[in-house]
Amino acid sequence: MRNRSLSFWLFLTPVILSLSIVLIIPFIYGLIYSFTNWNGMVATEFLGLKNYVALFKDQEFLASLWFTTKFALVSVILLNFLGLGLALLVTRKMKTSSFMRTVFFMPNLIGGLILGFIWQFIFINVFGSLGDLLGVEALTGWLSTTATGFWGLVILTSWQMAGYIMVIYIAYLENVPRDLLEASEIDGASSFQRFKNVIFPLVAPAFTVSMFLTLSNSFQIYDQNLSLTDGGPFNSTQMVAMSIVKKAFTENKMAYAQSQAVIFFLIVAGVAITQVYYNKKREVDL
């Protein structure tokens, strides 16, 4: 870094300043305020670890953390499965491949709040009407229970992000050397064997990127949660991001909400770094 030219630092300075103002400085102030009784304006008393002790006894926060963890686990598996499946489909030599790529990616362009309201209409009105028409009780009352609310959020997120994850896998699939595939085919390998022993190891970096993105996104979801279920019924589908916002802006417990945010940040960062570390070890260099 000492040998960098002046022009390097001139170009880098605006980025460092922006990152510091928007992210680093607010994070440091938030960390400090989490040890006080800050109400959003002033902090008059230093509380030490009182806020952190309280949040680990807060059943609502612990329930939202457990719900978010379950949702993230299911979403990561499903999104990567769907993303890879769609990528394998559209990289086949078909005339409609380009059109299909566009169609699969389009849901990612719609905002989370709008998607939430769209799927709320589908789950409540469309599913309800189909249930009444077909006499299927399981289709009625969607989003009115914790289980249906959970799977509603999973379906919404998968529909929105699968196309985005597909694009990442496409980039790696199209860089798989054709000669390796042809050689494996000449050696008599089946389609499944080619995928398992040739394609899958070579697209391992895509798994690293995709799992990082899906993990971080699944843990931080707020707008879809707000518009689809609003945490109901009885906060049973409330995720951690919504819990933090409600504590801060509804109950005006700014310092307590900040302590929740700090713990949540440490959990997400720890999970994401661990995932990247272990996935990197599985990557194969060409």
PDB file of C-alpha atoms in Angstrom:
ATOM      1  CA  MET A   1       0.000   0.000   0.000  1.00  0.00           C
ATOM      2  CA  ARG A   2       2.943   2.336   0.633  1.00  0.00           C
ATOM      3  CA  ASN A   3       4.007   2.091  -3.011  1.00  0.00           C
ATOM      4  CA  ARG A   4       0.616   3.219  -4.372  1.00  0.00           C
ATOM      5  CA  SER A   5       0.602   6.403  -6.431  1.00  0.00           C
ATOM      6  CA  LEU A   6      -1.110   9.639  -5.445  1.00  0.00           C
ATOM      7  CA  SER A   7      -3.826   9.085  -8.078  1.00  0.00           C
ATOM      8  CA  PHE A   8      -4.736   5.770  -6.403  1.00  0.00           C
ATOM      9  CA  TRP A   9      -5.420   7.495  -3.084  1.00  0.00           C
ATOM     10  CA  LEU A  10      -7.274  10.369  -4.787  1.00  0.00           C
ATOM     11  CA  PHE A  11      -9.675   7.907  -6.414  1.00  0.00           C
ATOM     12  CA  LEU A  12      -9.987   5.843  -3.232  1.00  0.00           C
ATOM     13  CA  THR A  13     -10.618   8.768  -0.845  1.00  0.00           C
ATOM     14  CA  PRO A  14     -14.282   9.436  -1.842  1.00  0.00           C
ATOM     15  CA  VAL A  15     -15.106   5.745  -1.371  1.00  0.00           C
ATOM     16  CA  ILE A  16     -13.411   5.611   2.051  1.00  0.00           C
ATOM     17  CA  LEU A  17     -15.156   8.816   3.173  1.00  0.00           C
ATOM     18  CA  SER A  18     -18.569   7.598   1.981  1.00  0.00           C
ATOM     19  CA  LEU A  19     -18.108   4.220   3.637  1.00  0.00           C
ATOM     20  CA  SER A  20     -17.007   5.855   6.884  1.00  0.00           C
ATOM     21  CA  ILE A  21     -19.879   8.352   6.987  1.00  0.00           C
ATOM     22  CA  VAL A  22     -22.616   5.894   6.014  1.00  0.00           C
ATOM     23  CA  LEU A  23     -21.411   2.688   7.698  1.00  0.00           C
ATOM     24  CA  ILE A  24     -18.375   2.755   9.989  1.00  0.00           C
ATOM     25  CA  ILE A  25     -19.074   5.888  12.090  1.00  0.00           C
ATOM     26  CA  PRO A  26     -22.828   5.073  12.617  1.00  0.00           C
ATOM     27  CA  PHE A  27     -21.864   1.511  13.608  1.00  0.00           C
ATOM     28  CA  ILE A  28     -19.364   2.766  16.209  1.00  0.00           C
ATOM     29  CA  TYR A  29     -21.886   5.266  17.624  1.00  0.00           C
ATOM     30  CA  GLY A  30     -24.579   2.557  17.692  1.00  0.00           C
ATOM     31  CA  LEU A  31     -22.244   0.224  19.566  1.00  0.00           C
ATOM     32  CA  ILE A  32     -21.546   2.924  22.147  1.00  0.00           C
ATOM     33  CA  TYR A  33     -25.244   3.825  22.534  1.00  0.00           C
ATOM     34  CA  SER A  34     -26.159   0.169  23.104  1.00  0.00           C
ATOM     35  CA  PHE A  35     -24.485   0.438  26.535  1.00  0.00           C
ATOM     36  CA  THR A  36     -26.602   3.461  27.537  1.00  0.00           C
ATOM     37  CA  ASN A  37     -30.255   4.503  27.932  1.00  0.00           C
ATOM     38  CA  TRP A  38     -30.209   6.421  24.629  1.00  0.00           C
ATOM     39  CA  ASN A  39     -33.708   7.488  23.534  1.00  0.00           C
ATOM     40  CA  GLY A  40     -32.814   8.624  20.031  1.00  0.00           C
ATOM     41  CA  MET A  41     -31.816  12.103  21.130  1.00  0.00           C
ATOM     42  CA  VAL A  42     -29.652  11.922  24.249  1.00  0.00           C
ATOM     43  CA  ALA A  43     -28.042   9.307  26.475  1.00  0.00           C
ATOM     44  CA  THR A  44     -28.105  10.291  30.151  1.00  0.00           C
ATOM     45  CA  GLU A  45     -26.963   7.084  31.838  1.00  0.00           C
ATOM     46  CA  PHE A  46     -24.388   4.362  31.187  1.00  0.00           C
ATOM     47  CA  LEU A  47     -26.042   0.960  31.704  1.00  0.00           C
ATOM     48  CA  GLY A  48     -23.152  -1.356  30.892  1.00  0.00           C
ATOM     49  CA  LEU A  49     -24.376  -4.784  29.764  1.00  0.00           C
ATOM     50  CA  LYS A  50     -27.911  -4.293  31.079  1.00  0.00           C
ATOM     51  CA  ASN A  51     -29.461  -4.081  27.598  1.00  0.00           C
ATOM     52  CA  TYR A  52     -27.622  -7.212  26.444  1.00  0.00           C
ATOM     53  CA  VAL A  53     -28.642  -9.185  29.521  1.00  0.00           C
ATOM     54  CA  ALA A  54     -32.261  -8.112  29.015  1.00  0.00           C
ATOM     55  CA  LEU A  55     -32.419  -9.146  25.359  1.00  0.00           C
ATOM     56  CA  PHE A  56     -31.289 -12.698  26.130  1.00  0.00           C
ATOM     57  CA  LYS A  57     -34.245 -12.914  28.525  1.00  0.00           C
ATOM     58  CA  ASP A  58     -36.624 -11.383  25.973  1.00  0.00           C
ATOM     59  CA  GLN A  59     -38.777 -14.255  24.699  1.00  0.00           C
ATOM     60  CA  GLU A  60     -40.095 -12.193  21.784  1.00  0.00           C
ATOM     61  CA  PHE A  61     -36.569 -11.476  20.532  1.00  0.00           C
ATOM     62  CA  LEU A  62     -35.456 -15.095  21.002  1.00  0.00           C
ATOM     63  CA  ALA A  63     -38.567 -16.334  19.162  1.00  0.00           C
ATOM     64  CA  SER A  64     -37.922 -13.950  16.253  1.00  0.00           C
ATOM     65  CA  LEU A  65     -34.275 -15.068  16.152  1.00  0.00           C
ATOM     66  CA  TRP A  66     -35.291 -18.740  16.009  1.00  0.00           C
ATOM     67  CA  PHE A  67     -37.909 -18.031  13.328  1.00  0.00           C
ATOM     68  CA  THR A  68     -35.338 -16.086  11.271  1.00  0.00           C
ATOM     69  CA  THR A  69     -32.775 -18.888  11.610  1.00  0.00           C
ATOM     70  CA  LYS A  70     -35.271 -21.514  10.394  1.00  0.00           C
ATOM     71  CA  PHE A  71     -36.318 -19.279   7.522  1.00  0.00           C
ATOM     72  CA  ALA A  72     -32.694 -18.609   6.498  1.00  0.00           C
ATOM     73  CA  LEU A  73     -31.810 -22.313   6.560  1.00  0.00           C
ATOM     74  CA  VAL A  74     -34.774 -23.337   4.374  1.00  0.00           C
ATOM     75  CA  SER A  75     -34.366 -20.357   2.027  1.00  0.00           C
ATOM     76  CA  VAL A  76     -30.642 -20.918   1.447  1.00  0.00           C
ATOM     77  CA  ILE A  77     -31.165 -24.562   0.508  1.00  0.00           C
ATOM     78  CA  LEU A  78     -34.200 -23.882  -1.679  1.00  0.00           C
ATOM     79  CA  LEU A  79     -32.784 -20.801  -3.414  1.00  0.00           C
ATOM     80  CA  ASN A  80     -29.512 -22.486  -4.348  1.00  0.00           C
ATOM     81  CA  PHE A  81     -31.344 -25.595  -5.535  1.00  0.00           C
ATOM     82  CA  LEU A  82     -33.727 -23.533  -7.674  1.00  0.00           C
ATOM     83  CA  GLY A  83     -31.007 -21.170  -8.909  1.00  0.00           C
ATOM     84  CA  LEU A  84     -28.758 -24.021 -10.034  1.00  0.00           C
ATOM     85  CA  GLY A  85     -31.687 -25.892 -11.574  1.00  0.00           C
ATOM     86  CA  LEU A  86     -32.803 -22.863 -13.573  1.00  0.00           C
ATOM     87  CA  ALA A  87     -29.213 -22.174 -14.650  1.00  0.00           C
ATOM     88  CA  LEU A  88     -28.813 -25.739 -15.925  1.00  0.00           C
ATOM     89  CA  LEU A  89     -32.118 -25.386 -17.785  1.00  0.00           C
ATOM     90  CA  VAL A  90     -31.363 -22.100 -19.564  1.00  0.00           C
ATOM     91  CA  THR A  91     -27.784 -23.044 -20.489  1.00  0.00           C
ATOM     92  CA  ARG A  92     -29.062 -25.889 -22.614  1.00  0.00           C
ATOM     93  CA  LYS A  93     -29.119 -25.216 -26.343  1.00  0.00           C
ATOM     94  CA  MET A  94     -32.711 -24.046 -26.735  1.00  0.00           C
ATOM     95  CA  LYS A  95     -34.161 -21.254 -28.855  1.00  0.00           C
ATOM     96  CA  THR A  96     -36.053 -19.830 -25.867  1.00  0.00           C
ATOM     97  CA  SER A  97     -33.057 -19.719 -23.492  1.00  0.00           C
ATOM     98  CA  SER A  98     -32.624 -15.930 -23.629  1.00  0.00           C
ATOM     99  CA  PHE A  99     -36.345 -15.332 -23.159  1.00  0.00           C
ATOM    100  CA  MET A 100     -36.464 -17.755 -20.227  1.00  0.00           C
ATOM    101  CA  ARG A 101     -33.509 -16.034 -18.551  1.00  0.00           C
ATOM    102  CA  THR A 102     -35.339 -12.725 -18.740  1.00  0.00           C
ATOM    103  CA  VAL A 103     -38.573 -14.179 -17.371  1.00  0.00           C
ATOM    104  CA  PHE A 104     -36.860 -15.929 -14.459  1.00  0.00           C
ATOM    105  CA  PHE A 105     -34.882 -12.798 -13.532  1.00  0.00           C
ATOM    106  CA  MET A 106     -37.776 -10.313 -13.741  1.00  0.00           C
ATOM    107  CA  PRO A 107     -39.245 -10.928 -10.221  1.00  0.00           C
ATOM    108  CA  ASN A 108     -35.972  -9.671  -8.741  1.00  0.00           C
ATOM    109  CA  LEU A 109     -36.684  -6.252 -10.254  1.00  0.00           C
ATOM    110  CA  ILE A 110     -39.885  -5.824  -8.226  1.00  0.00           C
ATOM    111  CA  GLY A 111     -39.601  -4.172  -4.819  1.00  0.00           C
ATOM    112  CA  GLY A 112     -40.053  -6.281  -1.703  1.00  0.00           C
ATOM    113  CA  LEU A 113     -43.030  -4.301  -0.390  1.00  0.00           C
ATOM    114  CA  ILE A 114     -44.926  -4.617  -3.663  1.00  0.00           C
ATOM    115  CA  LEU A 115     -44.126  -8.321  -3.882  1.00  0.00           C
ATOM    116  CA  GLY A 116     -45.397  -8.795  -0.349  1.00  0.00           C
ATOM    117  CA  PHE A 117     -48.758  -7.237  -1.141  1.00  0.00           C
ATOM    118  CA  ILE A 118     -49.034  -9.171  -4.425  1.00  0.00           C
ATOM    119  CA  TRP A 119     -48.402 -12.500  -2.717  1.00  0.00           C
ATOM    120  CA  GLN A 120     -50.664 -11.535   0.179  1.00  0.00           C
ATOM    121  CA  PHE A 121     -53.494 -11.178  -2.339  1.00  0.00           C
ATOM    122  CA  ILE A 122     -52.557 -14.525  -3.921  1.00  0.00           C
ATOM    123  CA  PHE A 123     -52.351 -16.412  -0.636  1.00  0.00           C
ATOM    124  CA  ILE A 124     -55.504 -14.964   0.895  1.00  0.00           C
ATOM    125  CA  ASN A 125     -57.863 -14.313  -2.034  1.00  0.00           C
ATOM    126  CA  VAL A 126     -56.709 -16.642  -4.810  1.00  0.00           C
ATOM    127  CA  PHE A 127     -55.826 -19.593  -2.570  1.00  0.00           C
ATOM    128  CA  GLY A 128     -58.996 -19.033  -0.550  1.00  0.00           C
ATOM    129  CA  SER A 129     -61.207 -18.999  -3.645  1.00  0.00           C
ATOM    130  CA  LEU A 130     -59.528 -22.130  -5.022  1.00  0.00           C
ATOM    131  CA  GLY A 131     -59.928 -23.839  -1.665  1.00  0.00           C
ATOM    132  CA  ASP A 132     -63.632 -23.048  -1.532  1.00  0.00           C
ATOM    133  CA  LEU A 133     -64.116 -24.080  -5.157  1.00  0.00           C
ATOM    134  CA  LEU A 134     -62.219 -27.369  -4.887  1.00  0.00           C
ATOM    135  CA  GLY A 135     -63.191 -28.113  -1.319  1.00  0.00           C
ATOM    136  CA  VAL A 136     -59.551 -28.176  -0.185  1.00  0.00           C
ATOM    137  CA  GLU A 137     -59.435 -26.813   3.336  1.00  0.00           C
ATOM    138  CA  ALA A 138     -55.612 -26.567   3.317  1.00  0.00           C
ATOM    139  CA  LEU A 139     -55.796 -23.728   0.763  1.00  0.00           C
ATOM    140  CA  THR A 140     -58.019 -21.537   2.933  1.00  0.00           C
ATOM    141  CA  GLY A 141     -56.772 -19.410   5.784  1.00  0.00           C
ATOM    142  CA  TRP A 142     -53.243 -18.926   4.427  1.00  0.00           C
ATOM    143  CA  LEU A 143     -51.083 -16.497   6.452  1.00  0.00           C
ATOM    144  CA  SER A 144     -53.438 -16.941   9.419  1.00  0.00           C
ATOM    145  CA  THR A 145     -51.151 -19.487  11.088  1.00  0.00           C
ATOM    146  CA  THR A 146     -47.440 -19.552  11.893  1.00  0.00           C
ATOM    147  CA  ALA A 147     -46.788 -22.484   9.538  1.00  0.00           C
ATOM    148  CA  THR A 148     -48.517 -20.963   6.500  1.00  0.00           C
ATOM    149  CA  GLY A 149     -46.945 -17.587   7.240  1.00  0.00           C
ATOM    150  CA  PHE A 150     -43.512 -19.220   7.325  1.00  0.00           C
ATOM    151  CA  TRP A 151     -43.979 -21.043   4.027  1.00  0.00           C
ATOM    152  CA  GLY A 152     -45.569 -17.960   2.500  1.00  0.00           C
ATOM    153  CA  LEU A 153     -42.392 -16.002   3.224  1.00  0.00           C
ATOM    154  CA  VAL A 154     -40.251 -18.845   1.854  1.00  0.00           C
ATOM    155  CA  ILE A 155     -42.281 -18.992  -1.372  1.00  0.00           C
ATOM    156  CA  LEU A 156     -42.173 -15.219  -1.827  1.00  0.00           C
ATOM    157  CA  THR A 157     -38.396 -15.011  -1.261  1.00  0.00           C
ATOM    158  CA  SER A 158     -37.681 -17.995  -3.501  1.00  0.00           C
ATOM    159  CA  TRP A 159     -39.814 -16.572  -6.312  1.00  0.00           C
ATOM    160  CA  GLN A 160     -38.077 -13.211  -6.032  1.00  0.00           C
ATOM    161  CA  MET A 161     -34.427 -14.278  -5.707  1.00  0.00           C
ATOM    162  CA  ALA A 162     -34.196 -17.553  -7.653  1.00  0.00           C
ATOM    163  CA  GLY A 163     -33.600 -15.697 -10.936  1.00  0.00           C
ATOM    164  CA  TYR A 164     -30.849 -13.579  -9.405  1.00  0.00           C
ATOM    165  CA  ILE A 165     -29.029 -16.642  -8.061  1.00  0.00           C
ATOM    166  CA  MET A 166     -29.574 -18.283 -11.465  1.00  0.00           C
ATOM    167  CA  VAL A 167     -27.513 -15.537 -13.122  1.00  0.00           C
ATOM    168  CA  ILE A 168     -24.557 -16.244 -10.810  1.00  0.00           C
ATOM    169  CA  TYR A 169     -24.625 -19.952 -11.616  1.00  0.00           C
ATOM    170  CA  ILE A 170     -24.957 -19.230 -15.343  1.00  0.00           C
ATOM    171  CA  ALA A 171     -21.740 -17.189 -15.258  1.00  0.00           C
ATOM    172  CA  TYR A 172     -19.803 -20.151 -13.844  1.00  0.00           C
ATOM    173  CA  LEU A 173     -21.535 -22.850 -15.887  1.00  0.00           C
ATOM    174  CA  GLU A 174     -20.679 -21.109 -19.142  1.00  0.00           C
ATOM    175  CA  ASN A 175     -17.002 -21.032 -18.119  1.00  0.00           C
ATOM    176  CA  VAL A 176     -16.782 -24.804 -17.623  1.00  0.00           C
ATOM    177  CA  PRO A 177     -14.292 -26.040 -20.284  1.00  0.00           C
ATOM    178  CA  ARG A 178     -16.121 -27.836 -23.087  1.00  0.00           C
ATOM    179  CA  ASP A 179     -13.187 -30.186 -23.638  1.00  0.00           C
ATOM    180  CA  LEU A 180     -13.580 -31.623 -20.128  1.00  0.00           C
ATOM    181  CA  LEU A 181     -17.263 -32.338 -20.769  1.00  0.00           C
ATOM    182  CA  GLU A 182     -16.506 -33.879 -24.150  1.00  0.00           C
ATOM    183  CA  ALA A 183     -13.733 -36.041 -22.662  1.00  0.00           C
ATOM    184  CA  SER A 184     -16.014 -37.297 -19.886  1.00  0.00           C
ATOM    185  CA  GLU A 185     -18.717 -38.067 -22.451  1.00  0.00           C
ATOM    186  CA  ILE A 186     -16.233 -40.021 -24.599  1.00  0.00           C
ATOM    187  CA  ASP A 187     -15.195 -41.968 -21.481  1.00  0.00           C
ATOM    188  CA  GLY A 188     -18.809 -43.064 -21.104  1.00  0.00           C
ATOM    189  CA  ALA A 189     -19.864 -40.850 -18.192  1.00  0.00           C
ATOM    190  CA  SER A 190     -23.610 -40.377 -17.833  1.00  0.00           C
ATOM    191  CA  SER A 191     -25.231 -36.949 -17.520  1.00  0.00           C
ATOM    192  CA  PHE A 192     -25.403 -37.322 -13.732  1.00  0.00           C
ATOM    193  CA  GLN A 193     -21.755 -38.439 -13.521  1.00  0.00           C
ATOM    194  CA  ARG A 194     -20.649 -35.460 -15.651  1.00  0.00           C
ATOM    195  CA  PHE A 195     -22.561 -33.109 -13.380  1.00  0.00           C
ATOM    196  CA  LYS A 196     -21.269 -34.711 -10.166  1.00  0.00           C
ATOM    197  CA  ASN A 197     -17.614 -35.166 -11.115  1.00  0.00           C
ATOM    198  CA  VAL A 198     -16.967 -32.366 -13.626  1.00  0.00           C
ATOM    199  CA  ILE A 199     -19.504 -29.552 -13.469  1.00  0.00           C
ATOM    200  CA  PHE A 200     -20.258 -29.481  -9.731  1.00  0.00           C
ATOM    201  CA  PRO A 201     -16.613 -29.125  -8.550  1.00  0.00           C
ATOM    202  CA  LEU A 202     -15.920 -26.411 -11.133  1.00  0.00           C
ATOM    203  CA  VAL A 203     -18.903 -24.269 -10.117  1.00  0.00           C
ATOM    204  CA  ALA A 204     -17.996 -24.463  -6.411  1.00  0.00           C
ATOM    205  CA  PRO A 205     -17.050 -20.724  -6.366  1.00  0.00           C
ATOM    206  CA  ALA A 206     -20.632 -19.977  -7.429  1.00  0.00           C
ATOM    207  CA  PHE A 207     -21.871 -21.808  -4.331  1.00  0.00           C
ATOM    208  CA  THR A 208     -19.623 -19.629  -2.174  1.00  0.00           C
ATOM    209  CA  VAL A 209     -21.022 -16.418  -3.657  1.00  0.00           C
ATOM    210  CA  SER A 210     -24.638 -17.588  -3.834  1.00  0.00           C
ATOM    211  CA  MET A 211     -24.724 -19.003  -0.310  1.00  0.00           C
ATOM    212  CA  PHE A 212     -23.221 -15.783   1.066  1.00  0.00           C
ATOM    213  CA  LEU A 213     -25.818 -13.659  -0.727  1.00  0.00           C
ATOM    214  CA  THR A 214     -28.763 -15.872   0.179  1.00  0.00           C
ATOM    215  CA  LEU A 215     -27.661 -16.177   3.819  1.00  0.00           C
ATOM    216  CA  SER A 216     -27.199 -12.447   4.328  1.00  0.00           C
ATOM    217  CA  ASN A 217     -30.417 -11.609   2.483  1.00  0.00           C
ATOM    218  CA  SER A 218     -32.490 -14.215   4.328  1.00  0.00           C
ATOM    219  CA  PHE A 219     -31.339 -12.985   7.727  1.00  0.00           C
ATOM    220  CA  GLN A 220     -31.946  -9.320   6.901  1.00  0.00           C
ATOM    221  CA  ILE A 221     -35.401  -9.512   5.293  1.00  0.00           C
ATOM    222  CA  TYR A 222     -37.746  -6.783   6.489  1.00  0.00           C
ATOM    223  CA  ASP A 223     -39.943  -5.321   3.738  1.00  0.00           C
ATOM    224  CA  GLN A 224     -41.375  -8.674   2.583  1.00  0.00           C
ATOM    225  CA  ASN A 225     -42.050  -9.629   6.192  1.00  0.00           C
ATOM    226  CA  LEU A 226     -43.788  -6.294   6.803  1.00  0.00           C
ATOM    227  CA  SER A 227     -46.080  -6.364   3.766  1.00  0.00           C
ATOM    228  CA  LEU A 228     -46.889 -10.097   3.734  1.00  0.00           C
ATOM    229  CA  THR A 229     -47.625 -10.957   7.377  1.00  0.00           C
ATOM    230  CA  ASP A 230     -46.602  -7.900   9.430  1.00  0.00           C
ATOM    231  CA  GLY A 231     -45.241 -10.414  11.921  1.00  0.00           C
ATOM    232  CA  GLY A 232     -48.654 -11.966  12.602  1.00  0.00           C
ATOM    233  CA  PRO A 233     -50.361 -13.828  13.971  1.00  0.00           C
ATOM    234  CA  PHE A 234     -49.286 -12.588  17.423  1.00  0.00           C
ATOM    235  CA  ASN A 235     -45.696 -11.836  16.287  1.00  0.00           C
ATOM    236  CA  SER A 236     -45.129 -15.535  15.493  1.00  0.00           C
ATOM    237  CA  THR A 237     -43.778 -14.732  11.993  1.00  0.00           C
ATOM    238  CA  GLN A 238     -41.803 -11.698  13.083  1.00  0.00           C
ATOM    239  CA  MET A 239     -38.182 -11.707  11.966  1.00  0.00           C
ATOM    240  CA  VAL A 240     -35.311 -10.076  13.817  1.00  0.00           C
ATOM    241  CA  ALA A 241     -35.132  -7.031  11.531  1.00  0.00           C
ATOM    242  CA  MET A 242     -38.812  -6.288  12.180  1.00  0.00           C
ATOM    243  CA  SER A 243     -38.351  -6.871  15.915  1.00  0.00           C
ATOM    244  CA  ILE A 244     -35.522  -4.322  15.993  1.00  0.00           C
ATOM    245  CA  VAL A 245     -37.525  -1.714  14.052  1.00  0.00           C
ATOM    246  CA  LYS A 246     -40.579  -2.160  16.288  1.00  0.00           C
ATOM    247  CA  LYS A 247     -38.521  -1.828  19.470  1.00  0.00           C
ATOM    248  CA  ALA A 248     -36.853   1.316  18.161  1.00  0.00           C
ATOM    249  CA  PHE A 249     -39.684   3.214  16.469  1.00  0.00           C
ATOM    250  CA  THR A 250     -42.860   1.794  18.020  1.00  0.00           C
ATOM    251  CA  GLU A 251     -41.790   1.293  21.624  1.00  0.00           C
ATOM    252  CA  ASN A 252     -39.086   3.998  21.450  1.00  0.00           C
ATOM    253  CA  LYS A 253     -36.460   1.719  23.050  1.00  0.00           C
ATOM    254  CA  MET A 254     -33.616   2.948  20.892  1.00  0.00           C
ATOM    255  CA  ALA A 255     -30.686   1.712  22.982  1.00  0.00           C
ATOM    256  CA  TYR A 256     -32.282  -1.692  23.542  1.00  0.00           C
ATOM    257  CA  ALA A 257     -33.007  -2.028  19.812  1.00  0.00           C
ATOM    258  CA  GLN A 258     -29.400  -1.067  19.094  1.00  0.00           C
ATOM    259  CA  SER A 259     -28.142  -3.839  21.382  1.00  0.00           C
ATOM    260  CA  GLN A 260     -30.355  -6.280  19.443  1.00  0.00           C
ATOM    261  CA  ALA A 261     -28.861  -4.983  16.200  1.00  0.00           C
ATOM    262  CA  VAL A 262     -25.310  -5.482  17.490  1.00  0.00           C
ATOM    263  CA  ILE A 263     -25.983  -9.098  18.523  1.00  0.00           C
ATOM    264  CA  PHE A 264     -27.770  -9.736  15.227  1.00  0.00           C
ATOM    265  CA  PHE A 265     -24.820  -8.289  13.292  1.00  0.00           C
ATOM    266  CA  LEU A 266     -22.369 -10.554  15.137  1.00  0.00           C
ATOM    267  CA  ILE A 267     -24.515 -13.636  14.437  1.00  0.00           C
ATOM    268  CA  VAL A 268     -24.941 -12.892  10.715  1.00  0.00           C
ATOM    269  CA  ALA A 269     -21.267 -11.956  10.293  1.00  0.00           C
ATOM    270  CA  GLY A 270     -20.133 -15.098  12.110  1.00  0.00           C
ATOM    271  CA  VAL A 271     -22.369 -17.385  10.035  1.00  0.00           C
ATOM    272  CA  ALA A 272     -21.415 -15.697   6.749  1.00  0.00           C
ATOM    273  CA  ILE A 273     -17.654 -15.766   7.432  1.00  0.00           C
ATOM    274  CA  THR A 274     -17.793 -19.423   8.509  1.00  0.00           C
ATOM    275  CA  GLN A 275     -19.751 -20.344   5.381  1.00  0.00           C
ATOM    276  CA  VAL A 276     -17.300 -18.539   3.091  1.00  0.00           C
ATOM    277  CA  TYR A 277     -14.302 -20.147   4.832  1.00  0.00           C
ATOM    278  CA  TYR A 278     -15.556 -23.711   4.453  1.00  0.00           C
ATOM    279  CA  ASN A 279     -16.877 -23.190   0.919  1.00  0.00           C
ATOM    280  CA  LYS A 280     -13.541 -21.716  -0.197  1.00  0.00           C
ATOM    281  CA  LYS A 281     -11.793 -24.917   0.865  1.00  0.00           C
ATOM    282  CA  ARG A 282     -14.012 -26.917  -1.509  1.00  0.00           C
ATOM    283  CA  GLU A 283     -13.253 -24.811  -4.585  1.00  0.00           C
ATOM    284  CA  VAL A 284     -11.307 -26.292  -7.491  1.00  0.00           C
ATOM    285  CA  ASP A 285      -8.839 -24.243  -9.518  1.00  0.00           C
ATOM    286  CA  LEU A 286      -8.882 -24.682 -13.279  1.00  0.00           C
TER     287      LEU A 286
END
